[in-house]
mmCIF file of C-alpha atoms in Angstrom:
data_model
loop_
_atom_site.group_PDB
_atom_site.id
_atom_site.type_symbol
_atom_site.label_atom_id
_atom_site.label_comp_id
_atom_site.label_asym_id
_atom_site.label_seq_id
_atom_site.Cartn_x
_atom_site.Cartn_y
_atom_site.Cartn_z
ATOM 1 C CA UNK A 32 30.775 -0.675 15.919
ATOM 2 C CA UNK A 33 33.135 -1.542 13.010
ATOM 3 C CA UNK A 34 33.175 -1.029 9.369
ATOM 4 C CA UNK A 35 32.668 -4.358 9.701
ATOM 5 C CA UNK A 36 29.185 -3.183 10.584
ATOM 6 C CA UNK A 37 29.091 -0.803 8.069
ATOM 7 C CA UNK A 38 29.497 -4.039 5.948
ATOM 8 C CA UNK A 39 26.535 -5.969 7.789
ATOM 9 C CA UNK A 40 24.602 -2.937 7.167
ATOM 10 C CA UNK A 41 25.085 -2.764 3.293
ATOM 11 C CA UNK A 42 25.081 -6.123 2.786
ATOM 12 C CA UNK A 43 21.457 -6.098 4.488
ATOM 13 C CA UNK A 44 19.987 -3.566 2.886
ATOM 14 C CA UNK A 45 20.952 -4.522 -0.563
ATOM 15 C CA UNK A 46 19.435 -7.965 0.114
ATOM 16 C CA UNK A 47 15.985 -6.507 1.202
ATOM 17 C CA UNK A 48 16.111 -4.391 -1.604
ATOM 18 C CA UNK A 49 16.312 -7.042 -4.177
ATOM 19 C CA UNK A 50 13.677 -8.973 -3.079
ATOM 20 C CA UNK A 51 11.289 -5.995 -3.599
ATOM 21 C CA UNK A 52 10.811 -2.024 -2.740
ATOM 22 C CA UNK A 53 11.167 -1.084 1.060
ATOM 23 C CA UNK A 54 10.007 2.394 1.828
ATOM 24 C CA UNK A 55 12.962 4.113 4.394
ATOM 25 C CA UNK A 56 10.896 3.381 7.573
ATOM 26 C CA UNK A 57 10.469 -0.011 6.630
ATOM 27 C CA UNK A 58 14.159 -0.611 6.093
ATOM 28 C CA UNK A 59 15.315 1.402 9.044
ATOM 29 C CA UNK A 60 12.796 -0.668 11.188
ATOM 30 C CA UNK A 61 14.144 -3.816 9.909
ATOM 31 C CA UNK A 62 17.878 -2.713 10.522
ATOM 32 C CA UNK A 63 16.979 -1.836 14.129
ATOM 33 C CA UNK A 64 14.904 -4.925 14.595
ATOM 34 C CA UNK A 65 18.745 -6.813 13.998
ATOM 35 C CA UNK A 66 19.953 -4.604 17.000
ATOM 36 C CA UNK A 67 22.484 -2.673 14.894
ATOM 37 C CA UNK A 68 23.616 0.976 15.501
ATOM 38 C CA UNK A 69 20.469 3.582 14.874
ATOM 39 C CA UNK A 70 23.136 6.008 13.772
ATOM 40 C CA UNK A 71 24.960 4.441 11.304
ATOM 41 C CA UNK A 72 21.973 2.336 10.334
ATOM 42 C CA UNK A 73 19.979 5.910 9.580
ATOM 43 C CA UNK A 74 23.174 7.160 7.819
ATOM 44 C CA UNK A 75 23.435 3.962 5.483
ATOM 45 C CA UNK A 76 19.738 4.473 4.692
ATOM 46 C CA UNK A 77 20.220 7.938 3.639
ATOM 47 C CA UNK A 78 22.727 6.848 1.439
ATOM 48 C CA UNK A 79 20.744 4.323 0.051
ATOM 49 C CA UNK A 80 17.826 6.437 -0.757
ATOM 50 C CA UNK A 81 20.626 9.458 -2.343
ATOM 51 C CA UNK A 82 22.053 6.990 -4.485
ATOM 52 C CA UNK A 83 18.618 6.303 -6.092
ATOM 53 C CA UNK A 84 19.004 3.041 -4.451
ATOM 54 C CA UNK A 85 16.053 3.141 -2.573
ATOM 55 C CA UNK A 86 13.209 5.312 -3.185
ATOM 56 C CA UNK A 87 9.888 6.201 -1.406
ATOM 57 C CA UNK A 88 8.144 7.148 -4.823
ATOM 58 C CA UNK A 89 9.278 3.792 -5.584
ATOM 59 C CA UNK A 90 8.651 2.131 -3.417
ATOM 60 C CA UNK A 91 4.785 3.556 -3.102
ATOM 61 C CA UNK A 92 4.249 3.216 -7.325
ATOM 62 C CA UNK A 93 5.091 -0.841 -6.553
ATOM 63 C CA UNK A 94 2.310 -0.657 -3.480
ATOM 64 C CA UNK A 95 -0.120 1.076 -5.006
ATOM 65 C CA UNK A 96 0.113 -1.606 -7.965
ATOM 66 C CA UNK A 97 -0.275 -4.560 -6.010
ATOM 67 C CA UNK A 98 -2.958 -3.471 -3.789
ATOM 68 C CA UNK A 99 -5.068 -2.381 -6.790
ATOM 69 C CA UNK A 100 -4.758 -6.120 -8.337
ATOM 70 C CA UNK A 101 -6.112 -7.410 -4.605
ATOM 71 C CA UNK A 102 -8.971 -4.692 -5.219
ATOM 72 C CA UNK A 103 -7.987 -2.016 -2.232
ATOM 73 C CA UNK A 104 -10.099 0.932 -2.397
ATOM 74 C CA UNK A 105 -8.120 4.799 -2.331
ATOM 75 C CA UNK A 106 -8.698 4.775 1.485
ATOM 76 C CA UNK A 107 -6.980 1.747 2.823
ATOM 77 C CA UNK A 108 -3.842 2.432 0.338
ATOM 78 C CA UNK A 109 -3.324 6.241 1.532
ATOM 79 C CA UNK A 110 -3.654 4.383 4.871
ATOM 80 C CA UNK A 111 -1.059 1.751 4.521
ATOM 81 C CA UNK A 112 1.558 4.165 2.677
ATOM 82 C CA UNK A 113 0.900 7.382 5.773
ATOM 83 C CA UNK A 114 1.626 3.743 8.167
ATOM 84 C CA UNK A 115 5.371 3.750 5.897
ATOM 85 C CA UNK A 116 5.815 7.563 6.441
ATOM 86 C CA UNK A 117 5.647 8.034 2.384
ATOM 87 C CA UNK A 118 4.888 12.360 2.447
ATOM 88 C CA UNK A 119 1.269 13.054 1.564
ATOM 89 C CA UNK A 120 2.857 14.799 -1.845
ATOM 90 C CA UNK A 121 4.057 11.704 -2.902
ATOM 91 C CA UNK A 122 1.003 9.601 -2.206
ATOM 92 C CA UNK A 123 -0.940 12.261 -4.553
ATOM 93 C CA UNK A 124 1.108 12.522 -7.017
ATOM 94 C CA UNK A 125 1.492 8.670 -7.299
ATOM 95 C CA UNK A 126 -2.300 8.129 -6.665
ATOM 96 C CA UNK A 127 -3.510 11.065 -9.329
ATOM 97 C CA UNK A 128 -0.780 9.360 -11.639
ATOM 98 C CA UNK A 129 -2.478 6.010 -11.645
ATOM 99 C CA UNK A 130 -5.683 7.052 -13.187
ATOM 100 C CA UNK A 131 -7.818 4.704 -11.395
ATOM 101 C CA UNK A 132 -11.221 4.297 -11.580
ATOM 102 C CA UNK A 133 -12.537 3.665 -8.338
ATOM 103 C CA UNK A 134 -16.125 2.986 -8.996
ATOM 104 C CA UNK A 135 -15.040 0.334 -11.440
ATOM 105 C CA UNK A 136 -13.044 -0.877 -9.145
ATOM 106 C CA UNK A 137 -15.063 -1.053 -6.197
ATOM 107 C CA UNK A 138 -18.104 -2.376 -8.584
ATOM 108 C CA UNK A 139 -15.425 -5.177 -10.211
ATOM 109 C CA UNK A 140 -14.410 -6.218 -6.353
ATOM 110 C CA UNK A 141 -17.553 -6.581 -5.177
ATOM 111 C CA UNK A 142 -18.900 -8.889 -8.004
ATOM 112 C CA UNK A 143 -15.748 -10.867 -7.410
ATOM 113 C CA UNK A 144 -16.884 -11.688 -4.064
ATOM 114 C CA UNK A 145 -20.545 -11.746 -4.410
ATOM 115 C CA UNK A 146 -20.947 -12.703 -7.604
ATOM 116 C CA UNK A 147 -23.380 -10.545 -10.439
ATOM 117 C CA UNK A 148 -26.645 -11.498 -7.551
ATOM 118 C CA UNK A 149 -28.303 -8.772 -6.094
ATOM 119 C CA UNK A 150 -28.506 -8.545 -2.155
ATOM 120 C CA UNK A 151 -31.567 -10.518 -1.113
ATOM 121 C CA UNK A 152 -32.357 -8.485 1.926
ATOM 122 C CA UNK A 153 -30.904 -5.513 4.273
ATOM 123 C CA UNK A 154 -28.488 -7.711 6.030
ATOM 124 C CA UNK A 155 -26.734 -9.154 3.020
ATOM 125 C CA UNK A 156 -26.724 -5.216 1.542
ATOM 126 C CA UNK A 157 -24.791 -4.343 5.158
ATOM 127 C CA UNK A 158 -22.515 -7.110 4.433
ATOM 128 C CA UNK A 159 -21.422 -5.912 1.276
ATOM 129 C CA UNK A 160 -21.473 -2.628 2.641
ATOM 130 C CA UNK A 161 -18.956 -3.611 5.327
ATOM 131 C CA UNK A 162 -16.679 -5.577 3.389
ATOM 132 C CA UNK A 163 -16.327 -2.815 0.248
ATOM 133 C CA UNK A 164 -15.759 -0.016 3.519
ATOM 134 C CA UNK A 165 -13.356 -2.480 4.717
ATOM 135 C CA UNK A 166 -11.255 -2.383 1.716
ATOM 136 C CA UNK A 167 -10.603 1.091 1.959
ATOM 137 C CA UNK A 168 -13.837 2.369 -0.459
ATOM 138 C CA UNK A 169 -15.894 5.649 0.422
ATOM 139 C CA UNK A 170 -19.450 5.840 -0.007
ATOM 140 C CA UNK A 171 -20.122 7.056 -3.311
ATOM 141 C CA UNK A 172 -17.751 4.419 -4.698
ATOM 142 C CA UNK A 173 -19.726 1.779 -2.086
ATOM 143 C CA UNK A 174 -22.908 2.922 -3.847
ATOM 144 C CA UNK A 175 -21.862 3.045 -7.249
ATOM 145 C CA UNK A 176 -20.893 -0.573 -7.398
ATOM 146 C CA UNK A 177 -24.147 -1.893 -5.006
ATOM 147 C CA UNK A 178 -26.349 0.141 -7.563
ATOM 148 C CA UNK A 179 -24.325 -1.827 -10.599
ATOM 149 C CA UNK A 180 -25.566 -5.234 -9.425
#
């Protein structure tokens, strides 16, 4: 290895980074997957994330954003950010900080897909049911926006 792959490295990260927020893992994972050095690739990343460059918090404020506009429930998005190694302090403190209303949430998803008519019969109420647990909402939330329609 060279600085000329101390270059590569840099010049890789920064263009990742300005397309959106990469947590570490993801950007590590993506420097590997171009079979450069783990070592320096693990050392650039630390630098990026020191320099304020790239940050996890970040990174899981921008997540957390978009999957609440595609209607996620809590579950799925605690999910997807433990799958990017974000700490479980982070995730709370980012989650609490959002102030979301779940039921609301989970109520204004469902009607989305189903529309404001009640579930005819059992099966169409285990359909919902499935597709609301799907997106990452508990049970009370699950209830709260069947109960709504």
């Amino acid at each position: 290895m060279t600085d000329n792959d101390d270059k590569i490295i840099a010049d890789t990260l920064s263009r990742l980074q300005s397309k959106r927020e990469h947590s570490r893992h993801e950007l590590l994972n993506k420097l590997l997957a171009r079979g450069l050095d783990a070592s320096r690739c693990l050392k650039k990343v630390e630098e990026y994330s020191q320099s304020g460059w790239q940050c996890d918090e970040r990174f899981a404020e921008s997540l957390l954003r978009n999957r609440l506009r595609k209607g996620q429930g809590e579950l799925r998005i605690r999910a997807e950010l433990k799958e990017h190694q974000i700490s479980d302090e982070i995730v709370s403190r980012v989650v609490s900080e959002q102030q979301v209303d779940w039921f609301e949430l989970a109520k204004q998803t469902l009607h989305k897909k189903f529309g404001e008519k009640p579930a005819e019969n059992w099966l169409e109420k285990q359909k919902r049911h499935r597709f609301l647990q799907y997106r990452g909402f508990n049970y009370e939330h699950i209830r709260y926006a069947e109960e709504q329609q």
